[in-house]
Amino acid sequence: MRRRALLAGTLALMLAACGKGDSAGTGKGLTIGVQKGGVLFVAKERGAVEKTLAAQGIAPVRWVEFPSGPPLIEAMRAGSVDIGAVGDTPVAYAQASGSDIVYVATHSFPSAITGGLIVPRQSPVRTAADLKGKRLAFTKGSASELSAVIALKKHGLTLKDVTPVYLAPGDAMTAFSNGSIDAWITWDPYRGLAEERHGAREIPIDRAGLASTVFYIARGAIVKERPEAIAATLDALRDEAAWARANLDAVSKLSATATRLPLAVQQKMLARYKGAAFVVDPVTPADIANQQRVTDYLTEAGVLNRKLDAGAIAWTGWTPKS
């Protein structure tokens, strides 16, 4: 109960910080929710997107940082954030709750380069099958929850066969370092930092061909009221993604400075994704089909309480300018 109260208080502060001024729901501006990594983070640090959008009459642009997808979704549900990027699982949760949130663009990672299940270097765990009876940490409602479901299902296990420990990334890092959890499913830069500082060892996850997708999401109301602003923002972010792919060394240094994480962690993260870390693409039928599989996995596992139609919240009204 104490942890739940603390999380509620933290969320309330975030929502208050976002506000509902000219850049969230009214006027000509936008409020963008961002996490530590990806195109949006680079865009926030560089400042080029604001200039591009201002030239088109879209201003001011405000950035609000979140530790993971679930609180960003909550802020968007409250009308305090207009656009952002989260993993596939937060999108499924948002749809299941009836939130007026749509996905407007995607970044799909090949399954071969996704993962995120880490254990201490000396752990006896060698495959996900060895997680039975173990304390497995992940962020509830995030893409790491889906990874947990998939990793366990491959070996005939479910979440009932482990002790789930629901932690935000910062708390999970502490738990991992002091040995109070046996395994942790997370994403970069937290995964890279755990490897660098705590000698974490990665356990491969077989995702059965399921792609790991970052969705660029927006409030349904703003997509209906200002589709041209959403399209312009996606064009600007697509340009930013192209710059990032062409300047990976500069991105590593920029991110290291902004996050105060070692440069080696940033470089290792980008090397892991083999140039695929920065993408903004229109939503395709393949993306919708993949997300349908995501929602089906989560429903079958009892994480979601009803079957969803992933295509019902897909916005395909953006055609990149170039």
mmCIF file of C-alpha atoms in Angstrom:
data_model
loop_
_atom_site.group_PDB
_atom_site.id
_atom_site.type_symbol
_atom_site.label_atom_id
_atom_site.label_comp_id
_atom_site.label_asym_id
_atom_site.label_seq_id
_atom_site.Cartn_x
_atom_site.Cartn_y
_atom_site.Cartn_z
ATOM 1 C CA MET A 1 0.000 0.000 0.000
ATOM 2 C CA ARG A 2 2.844 2.361 0.823
ATOM 3 C CA ARG A 3 4.430 1.737 -2.599
ATOM 4 C CA ARG A 4 1.071 2.237 -4.314
ATOM 5 C CA ALA A 5 0.571 5.531 -2.513
ATOM 6 C CA LEU A 6 4.060 6.652 -3.451
ATOM 7 C CA LEU A 7 3.471 5.818 -7.122
ATOM 8 C CA ALA A 8 0.152 7.637 -7.064
ATOM 9 C CA GLY A 9 1.806 10.688 -5.564
ATOM 10 C CA THR A 10 4.569 10.615 -8.132
ATOM 11 C CA LEU A 11 2.056 10.369 -10.964
ATOM 12 C CA ALA A 12 0.077 13.274 -9.558
ATOM 13 C CA LEU A 13 3.212 15.418 -9.522
ATOM 14 C CA MET A 14 3.987 14.454 -13.116
ATOM 15 C CA LEU A 15 0.520 15.367 -14.268
ATOM 16 C CA ALA A 16 0.703 18.655 -12.427
ATOM 17 C CA ALA A 17 4.054 19.355 -14.052
ATOM 18 C CA CYS A 18 2.585 18.713 -17.499
ATOM 19 C CA GLY A 19 -0.185 21.210 -16.974
ATOM 20 C CA LYS A 20 -2.931 21.998 -19.461
ATOM 21 C CA GLY A 21 -1.699 25.224 -20.945
ATOM 22 C CA ASP A 22 -1.525 26.324 -24.567
ATOM 23 C CA SER A 23 0.611 23.321 -25.443
ATOM 24 C CA ALA A 24 -1.742 20.603 -24.229
ATOM 25 C CA GLY A 25 -5.073 20.449 -25.927
ATOM 26 C CA THR A 26 -5.584 24.135 -26.726
ATOM 27 C CA GLY A 27 -3.863 26.776 -28.829
ATOM 28 C CA LYS A 28 -1.333 25.865 -31.503
ATOM 29 C CA GLY A 29 1.335 24.104 -29.436
ATOM 30 C CA LEU A 30 2.032 20.526 -28.464
ATOM 31 C CA THR A 31 3.210 18.722 -25.369
ATOM 32 C CA ILE A 32 5.408 15.718 -26.098
ATOM 33 C CA GLY A 33 6.043 12.919 -23.613
ATOM 34 C CA VAL A 34 9.554 11.481 -23.790
ATOM 35 C CA GLN A 35 11.588 8.710 -22.183
ATOM 36 C CA LYS A 36 15.364 8.295 -21.928
ATOM 37 C CA GLY A 37 16.178 7.021 -25.393
ATOM 38 C CA GLY A 38 14.989 6.882 -28.961
ATOM 39 C CA VAL A 39 14.075 9.519 -31.501
ATOM 40 C CA LEU A 40 12.057 11.697 -29.131
ATOM 41 C CA PHE A 41 14.895 11.904 -26.610
ATOM 42 C CA VAL A 42 17.382 12.926 -29.297
ATOM 43 C CA ALA A 43 14.882 15.455 -30.634
ATOM 44 C CA LYS A 44 14.377 16.959 -27.202
ATOM 45 C CA GLU A 45 18.104 17.368 -26.625
ATOM 46 C CA ARG A 46 18.893 18.784 -30.060
ATOM 47 C CA GLY A 47 16.059 21.310 -30.286
ATOM 48 C CA ALA A 48 15.659 21.058 -34.067
ATOM 49 C CA VAL A 49 12.075 19.799 -34.020
ATOM 50 C CA GLU A 50 10.821 22.887 -32.167
ATOM 51 C CA LYS A 51 12.281 25.147 -34.857
ATOM 52 C CA THR A 52 10.807 23.077 -37.669
ATOM 53 C CA LEU A 53 7.348 23.073 -36.112
ATOM 54 C CA ALA A 54 7.469 26.749 -35.126
ATOM 55 C CA ALA A 55 8.074 27.635 -38.776
ATOM 56 C CA GLN A 56 4.751 25.916 -39.496
ATOM 57 C CA GLY A 57 2.907 27.765 -36.743
ATOM 58 C CA ILE A 58 3.017 24.893 -34.243
ATOM 59 C CA ALA A 59 4.325 26.416 -31.014
ATOM 60 C CA PRO A 60 5.218 26.223 -28.253
ATOM 61 C CA VAL A 61 6.501 22.657 -28.027
ATOM 62 C CA ARG A 62 6.904 21.369 -24.475
ATOM 63 C CA TRP A 63 8.694 18.185 -23.429
ATOM 64 C CA VAL A 64 7.819 16.153 -20.337
ATOM 65 C CA GLU A 65 10.044 13.222 -19.350
ATOM 66 C CA PHE A 66 8.700 9.943 -17.975
ATOM 67 C CA PRO A 67 10.538 6.890 -16.583
ATOM 68 C CA SER A 68 8.441 4.391 -18.583
ATOM 69 C CA GLY A 69 5.387 4.015 -20.788
ATOM 70 C CA PRO A 70 2.607 3.537 -18.206
ATOM 71 C CA PRO A 71 2.883 6.981 -16.548
ATOM 72 C CA LEU A 72 3.166 8.609 -19.974
ATOM 73 C CA ILE A 73 -0.074 6.884 -20.952
ATOM 74 C CA GLU A 74 -1.715 8.154 -17.756
ATOM 75 C CA ALA A 75 -0.654 11.722 -18.549
ATOM 76 C CA MET A 76 -2.018 11.408 -22.070
ATOM 77 C CA ARG A 77 -5.268 9.967 -20.734
ATOM 78 C CA ALA A 78 -5.552 13.024 -18.485
ATOM 79 C CA GLY A 79 -5.126 15.292 -21.512
ATOM 80 C CA SER A 80 -1.771 16.637 -20.354
ATOM 81 C CA VAL A 81 0.364 15.111 -23.111
ATOM 82 C CA ASP A 82 -0.481 15.221 -26.803
ATOM 83 C CA ILE A 83 2.005 12.855 -28.413
ATOM 84 C CA GLY A 84 4.680 10.440 -27.231
ATOM 85 C CA ALA A 85 6.233 7.032 -27.784
ATOM 86 C CA VAL A 86 5.742 3.836 -25.792
ATOM 87 C CA GLY A 87 6.079 0.094 -26.264
ATOM 88 C CA ASP A 88 3.425 -2.276 -27.520
ATOM 89 C CA THR A 89 2.126 -3.321 -24.096
ATOM 90 C CA PRO A 90 1.203 0.155 -22.793
ATOM 91 C CA VAL A 91 -0.765 0.648 -26.007
ATOM 92 C CA ALA A 92 -2.677 -2.574 -25.340
ATOM 93 C CA TYR A 93 -3.388 -1.522 -21.750
ATOM 94 C CA ALA A 94 -4.627 1.876 -22.940
ATOM 95 C CA GLN A 95 -6.983 0.280 -25.437
ATOM 96 C CA ALA A 96 -8.278 -2.217 -22.885
ATOM 97 C CA SER A 97 -9.112 0.653 -20.515
ATOM 98 C CA GLY A 98 -11.048 2.504 -23.209
ATOM 99 C CA SER A 99 -8.646 5.450 -23.334
ATOM 100 C CA ASP A 100 -8.945 7.790 -26.307
ATOM 101 C CA ILE A 101 -5.413 7.092 -27.526
ATOM 102 C CA VAL A 102 -4.349 6.036 -31.004
ATOM 103 C CA TYR A 103 -1.062 4.969 -32.500
ATOM 104 C CA VAL A 104 0.041 7.160 -35.396
ATOM 105 C CA ALA A 105 3.486 5.824 -36.381
ATOM 106 C CA THR A 106 5.733 2.891 -35.532
ATOM 107 C CA HIS A 107 9.284 1.679 -35.082
ATOM 108 C CA SER A 108 9.464 -2.075 -35.348
ATOM 109 C CA PHE A 109 12.575 -3.896 -34.150
ATOM 110 C CA PRO A 110 13.409 -7.314 -35.630
ATOM 111 C CA SER A 111 12.876 -10.020 -33.021
ATOM 112 C CA ALA A 112 16.492 -11.120 -33.445
ATOM 113 C CA ILE A 113 17.818 -8.015 -31.712
ATOM 114 C CA THR A 114 15.300 -7.622 -28.920
ATOM 115 C CA GLY A 115 15.547 -9.122 -25.479
ATOM 116 C CA GLY A 116 16.094 -7.591 -22.106
ATOM 117 C CA LEU A 117 16.051 -10.568 -19.718
ATOM 118 C CA ILE A 118 19.111 -10.165 -17.511
ATOM 119 C CA VAL A 119 20.445 -12.005 -14.460
ATOM 120 C CA PRO A 120 23.490 -11.577 -12.212
ATOM 121 C CA ARG A 121 26.639 -12.931 -13.850
ATOM 122 C CA GLN A 122 26.958 -15.861 -11.411
ATOM 123 C CA SER A 123 23.263 -16.786 -11.550
ATOM 124 C CA PRO A 124 22.420 -20.427 -12.285
ATOM 125 C CA VAL A 125 19.672 -19.246 -14.649
ATOM 126 C CA ARG A 126 20.607 -20.145 -18.243
ATOM 127 C CA THR A 127 17.231 -20.089 -19.987
ATOM 128 C CA ALA A 128 13.796 -18.713 -19.198
ATOM 129 C CA ALA A 129 12.819 -22.226 -18.078
ATOM 130 C CA ASP A 130 15.089 -21.731 -15.061
ATOM 131 C CA LEU A 131 12.973 -18.808 -13.888
ATOM 132 C CA LYS A 132 10.420 -21.155 -12.319
ATOM 133 C CA GLY A 133 10.039 -20.221 -8.657
ATOM 134 C CA LYS A 134 12.322 -17.197 -9.070
ATOM 135 C CA ARG A 135 11.701 -13.507 -8.345
ATOM 136 C CA LEU A 136 11.287 -11.867 -11.753
ATOM 137 C CA ALA A 137 11.158 -8.079 -11.885
ATOM 138 C CA PHE A 138 9.544 -6.013 -14.623
ATOM 139 C CA THR A 139 7.535 -2.812 -14.944
ATOM 140 C CA LYS A 140 3.834 -3.605 -14.816
ATOM 141 C CA GLY A 141 2.058 -2.432 -17.956
ATOM 142 C CA SER A 142 5.261 -1.966 -19.929
ATOM 143 C CA ALA A 143 6.671 -3.920 -22.859
ATOM 144 C CA SER A 144 8.774 -5.884 -20.373
ATOM 145 C CA GLU A 145 5.575 -7.528 -19.089
ATOM 146 C CA LEU A 146 4.883 -8.921 -22.556
ATOM 147 C CA SER A 147 8.484 -10.134 -22.774
ATOM 148 C CA ALA A 148 7.951 -11.978 -19.494
ATOM 149 C CA VAL A 149 4.793 -13.643 -20.812
ATOM 150 C CA ILE A 150 6.486 -14.682 -24.069
ATOM 151 C CA ALA A 151 9.696 -15.901 -22.424
ATOM 152 C CA LEU A 152 7.799 -18.085 -19.964
ATOM 153 C CA LYS A 153 5.269 -19.435 -22.472
ATOM 154 C CA LYS A 154 8.091 -20.782 -24.627
ATOM 155 C CA HIS A 155 8.902 -23.193 -21.792
ATOM 156 C CA GLY A 156 5.340 -24.037 -20.807
ATOM 157 C CA LEU A 157 5.306 -21.569 -17.917
ATOM 158 C CA THR A 158 3.118 -18.624 -16.962
ATOM 159 C CA LEU A 159 3.437 -15.679 -14.621
ATOM 160 C CA LYS A 160 1.961 -17.925 -11.922
ATOM 161 C CA ASP A 161 5.126 -20.035 -12.057
ATOM 162 C CA VAL A 162 7.344 -17.131 -10.952
ATOM 163 C CA THR A 163 7.132 -14.443 -8.298
ATOM 164 C CA PRO A 164 6.477 -11.252 -10.267
ATOM 165 C CA VAL A 165 8.069 -8.175 -8.724
ATOM 166 C CA TYR A 166 6.555 -5.016 -10.198
ATOM 167 C CA LEU A 167 9.150 -2.254 -10.124
ATOM 168 C CA ALA A 168 9.873 0.959 -12.013
ATOM 169 C CA PRO A 169 13.286 0.884 -13.735
ATOM 170 C CA GLY A 170 15.115 2.901 -11.065
ATOM 171 C CA ASP A 171 13.827 0.736 -8.219
ATOM 172 C CA ALA A 172 14.532 -2.427 -10.195
ATOM 173 C CA MET A 173 18.134 -1.339 -10.748
ATOM 174 C CA THR A 174 18.577 -1.031 -6.982
ATOM 175 C CA ALA A 175 16.937 -4.416 -6.390
ATOM 176 C CA PHE A 176 19.125 -6.021 -9.044
ATOM 177 C CA SER A 177 22.312 -4.576 -7.573
ATOM 178 C CA ASN A 178 21.540 -5.747 -4.012
ATOM 179 C CA GLY A 179 20.366 -9.230 -5.015
ATOM 180 C CA SER A 180 16.751 -8.915 -3.896
ATOM 181 C CA ILE A 181 15.504 -10.131 -7.279
ATOM 182 C CA ASP A 182 16.704 -13.089 -9.342
ATOM 183 C CA ALA A 183 16.086 -11.706 -12.819
ATOM 184 C CA TRP A 184 14.963 -8.505 -14.477
ATOM 185 C CA ILE A 185 13.373 -7.750 -17.830
ATOM 186 C CA THR A 186 14.075 -4.208 -18.936
ATOM 187 C CA TRP A 187 15.134 -2.047 -21.859
ATOM 188 C CA ASP A 188 18.002 0.248 -22.738
ATOM 189 C CA PRO A 189 19.593 2.305 -21.314
ATOM 190 C CA TYR A 190 18.804 0.400 -18.091
ATOM 191 C CA ARG A 191 19.860 -2.937 -19.556
ATOM 192 C CA GLY A 192 23.182 -1.521 -20.762
ATOM 193 C CA LEU A 193 23.780 0.199 -17.444
ATOM 194 C CA ALA A 194 23.140 -3.032 -15.514
ATOM 195 C CA GLU A 195 25.621 -4.824 -17.756
ATOM 196 C CA GLU A 196 28.231 -2.090 -17.334
ATOM 197 C CA ARG A 197 27.908 -1.492 -13.597
ATOM 198 C CA HIS A 198 26.681 -4.789 -12.208
ATOM 199 C CA GLY A 199 27.968 -7.397 -14.648
ATOM 200 C CA ALA A 200 24.490 -8.414 -15.772
ATOM 201 C CA ARG A 201 24.291 -11.359 -18.154
ATOM 202 C CA GLU A 202 21.595 -11.512 -20.819
ATOM 203 C CA ILE A 203 19.361 -14.524 -21.352
ATOM 204 C CA PRO A 204 18.052 -14.778 -24.946
ATOM 205 C CA ILE A 205 14.288 -14.578 -25.390
ATOM 206 C CA ASP A 206 12.651 -16.425 -28.271
ATOM 207 C CA ARG A 207 9.802 -14.126 -29.329
ATOM 208 C CA ALA A 208 8.410 -16.611 -31.870
ATOM 209 C CA GLY A 209 8.716 -14.080 -34.672
ATOM 210 C CA LEU A 210 6.864 -11.360 -32.768
ATOM 211 C CA ALA A 211 8.465 -7.984 -33.459
ATOM 212 C CA SER A 212 9.124 -5.566 -30.626
ATOM 213 C CA THR A 213 7.468 -2.282 -31.558
ATOM 214 C CA VAL A 214 7.704 1.277 -30.340
ATOM 215 C CA PHE A 215 4.490 3.115 -31.092
ATOM 216 C CA TYR A 216 4.234 6.857 -31.539
ATOM 217 C CA ILE A 217 0.888 7.591 -29.903
ATOM 218 C CA ALA A 218 -1.380 10.599 -29.690
ATOM 219 C CA ARG A 219 -4.578 11.680 -28.024
ATOM 220 C CA GLY A 220 -7.481 10.687 -30.239
ATOM 221 C CA ALA A 221 -9.041 14.126 -29.844
ATOM 222 C CA ILE A 222 -6.009 15.981 -31.161
ATOM 223 C CA VAL A 223 -5.692 13.610 -34.114
ATOM 224 C CA LYS A 224 -9.289 14.434 -35.051
ATOM 225 C CA GLU A 225 -8.961 18.165 -34.417
ATOM 226 C CA ARG A 226 -5.432 18.787 -35.718
ATOM 227 C CA PRO A 227 -4.331 15.945 -37.990
ATOM 228 C CA GLU A 228 -2.065 18.315 -39.922
ATOM 229 C CA ALA A 229 -0.160 19.126 -36.709
ATOM 230 C CA ILE A 230 0.349 15.435 -35.950
ATOM 231 C CA ALA A 231 1.521 14.796 -39.528
ATOM 232 C CA ALA A 232 3.939 17.734 -39.362
ATOM 233 C CA THR A 233 5.314 16.473 -36.065
ATOM 234 C CA LEU A 234 5.847 12.995 -37.461
ATOM 235 C CA ASP A 235 7.615 14.438 -40.515
ATOM 236 C CA ALA A 236 9.898 16.444 -38.237
ATOM 237 C CA LEU A 237 10.621 13.386 -36.102
ATOM 238 C CA ARG A 238 11.297 11.279 -39.193
ATOM 239 C CA ASP A 239 13.912 13.849 -40.255
ATOM 240 C CA GLU A 240 15.383 13.683 -36.766
ATOM 241 C CA ALA A 241 15.565 9.895 -36.997
ATOM 242 C CA ALA A 242 17.458 10.156 -40.293
ATOM 243 C CA TRP A 243 19.920 12.597 -38.716
ATOM 244 C CA ALA A 244 20.445 10.266 -35.769
ATOM 245 C CA ARG A 245 21.137 7.241 -37.993
ATOM 246 C CA ALA A 246 23.726 9.257 -39.901
ATOM 247 C CA ASN A 247 25.380 10.611 -36.757
ATOM 248 C CA LEU A 248 25.548 7.752 -34.258
ATOM 249 C CA ASP A 249 28.774 8.984 -32.636
ATOM 250 C CA ALA A 250 27.228 12.386 -32.025
ATOM 251 C CA VAL A 251 24.071 10.730 -30.654
ATOM 252 C CA SER A 252 26.148 8.642 -28.225
ATOM 253 C CA LYS A 253 27.911 11.738 -26.893
ATOM 254 C CA LEU A 254 24.709 13.773 -26.713
ATOM 255 C CA SER A 255 22.882 11.010 -24.843
ATOM 256 C CA ALA A 256 25.796 10.396 -22.474
ATOM 257 C CA THR A 257 25.858 14.073 -21.557
ATOM 258 C CA ALA A 258 22.096 14.337 -21.130
ATOM 259 C CA THR A 259 21.667 11.158 -19.087
ATOM 260 C CA ARG A 260 25.017 11.290 -17.258
ATOM 261 C CA LEU A 261 25.496 7.670 -18.181
ATOM 262 C CA PRO A 262 28.892 6.401 -19.328
ATOM 263 C CA LEU A 263 29.626 6.927 -23.004
ATOM 264 C CA ALA A 264 30.443 3.214 -23.244
ATOM 265 C CA VAL A 265 26.864 2.348 -22.236
ATOM 266 C CA GLN A 266 25.413 4.551 -24.954
ATOM 267 C CA GLN A 267 27.775 3.174 -27.579
ATOM 268 C CA LYS A 268 27.016 -0.408 -26.586
ATOM 269 C CA MET A 269 23.283 0.251 -26.783
ATOM 270 C CA LEU A 270 23.490 1.692 -30.298
ATOM 271 C CA ALA A 271 25.782 -1.127 -31.426
ATOM 272 C CA ARG A 272 23.233 -3.636 -30.110
ATOM 273 C CA TYR A 273 20.554 -2.282 -32.443
ATOM 274 C CA LYS A 274 22.821 -2.240 -35.494
ATOM 275 C CA GLY A 275 21.651 1.121 -36.800
ATOM 276 C CA ALA A 276 17.972 0.347 -36.210
ATOM 277 C CA ALA A 277 17.603 2.473 -33.081
ATOM 278 C CA PHE A 278 16.025 5.477 -34.810
ATOM 279 C CA VAL A 279 12.991 4.989 -37.035
ATOM 280 C CA VAL A 280 9.642 6.733 -37.560
ATOM 281 C CA ASP A 281 7.453 4.894 -40.065
ATOM 282 C CA PRO A 282 3.757 5.021 -41.007
ATOM 283 C CA VAL A 283 1.503 2.344 -39.541
ATOM 284 C CA THR A 284 1.234 -0.636 -41.889
ATOM 285 C CA PRO A 285 -1.051 -3.701 -41.966
ATOM 286 C CA ALA A 286 1.939 -5.744 -40.736
ATOM 287 C CA ASP A 287 2.260 -3.462 -37.684
ATOM 288 C CA ILE A 288 -1.425 -3.860 -36.911
ATOM 289 C CA ALA A 289 -1.213 -7.646 -37.289
ATOM 290 C CA ASN A 290 1.797 -7.761 -34.974
ATOM 291 C CA GLN A 291 0.000 -5.654 -32.382
ATOM 292 C CA GLN A 292 -2.991 -7.962 -32.640
ATOM 293 C CA ARG A 293 -0.714 -10.846 -31.693
ATOM 294 C CA VAL A 294 0.541 -8.770 -28.757
ATOM 295 C CA THR A 295 -2.959 -8.169 -27.439
ATOM 296 C CA ASP A 296 -3.857 -11.837 -27.955
ATOM 297 C CA TYR A 297 -0.786 -12.962 -25.983
ATOM 298 C CA LEU A 298 -1.710 -10.645 -23.117
ATOM 299 C CA THR A 299 -5.365 -11.728 -23.133
ATOM 300 C CA GLU A 300 -4.486 -15.418 -23.149
ATOM 301 C CA ALA A 301 -2.113 -14.836 -20.238
ATOM 302 C CA GLY A 302 -4.860 -13.149 -18.221
ATOM 303 C CA VAL A 303 -3.071 -9.794 -18.219
ATOM 304 C CA LEU A 304 -5.903 -8.181 -20.201
ATOM 305 C CA ASN A 305 -9.509 -9.038 -19.434
ATOM 306 C CA ARG A 306 -10.926 -8.955 -22.952
ATOM 307 C CA LYS A 307 -9.986 -9.521 -26.561
ATOM 308 C CA LEU A 308 -9.084 -6.369 -28.484
ATOM 309 C CA ASP A 309 -9.107 -5.275 -32.109
ATOM 310 C CA ALA A 310 -5.680 -3.659 -32.526
ATOM 311 C CA GLY A 311 -6.697 -2.071 -35.806
ATOM 312 C CA ALA A 312 -9.447 -0.043 -34.128
ATOM 313 C CA ILE A 313 -6.939 2.411 -32.635
ATOM 314 C CA ALA A 314 -4.543 2.626 -35.590
ATOM 315 C CA TRP A 315 -4.315 5.981 -37.411
ATOM 316 C CA THR A 316 -3.066 5.586 -40.982
ATOM 317 C CA GLY A 317 -3.569 9.187 -42.058
ATOM 318 C CA TRP A 318 0.123 10.063 -42.277
ATOM 319 C CA THR A 319 2.096 9.817 -45.493
ATOM 320 C CA PRO A 320 5.701 10.979 -44.974
ATOM 321 C CA LYS A 321 6.627 14.051 -47.008
ATOM 322 C CA SER A 322 9.771 12.322 -48.247
#
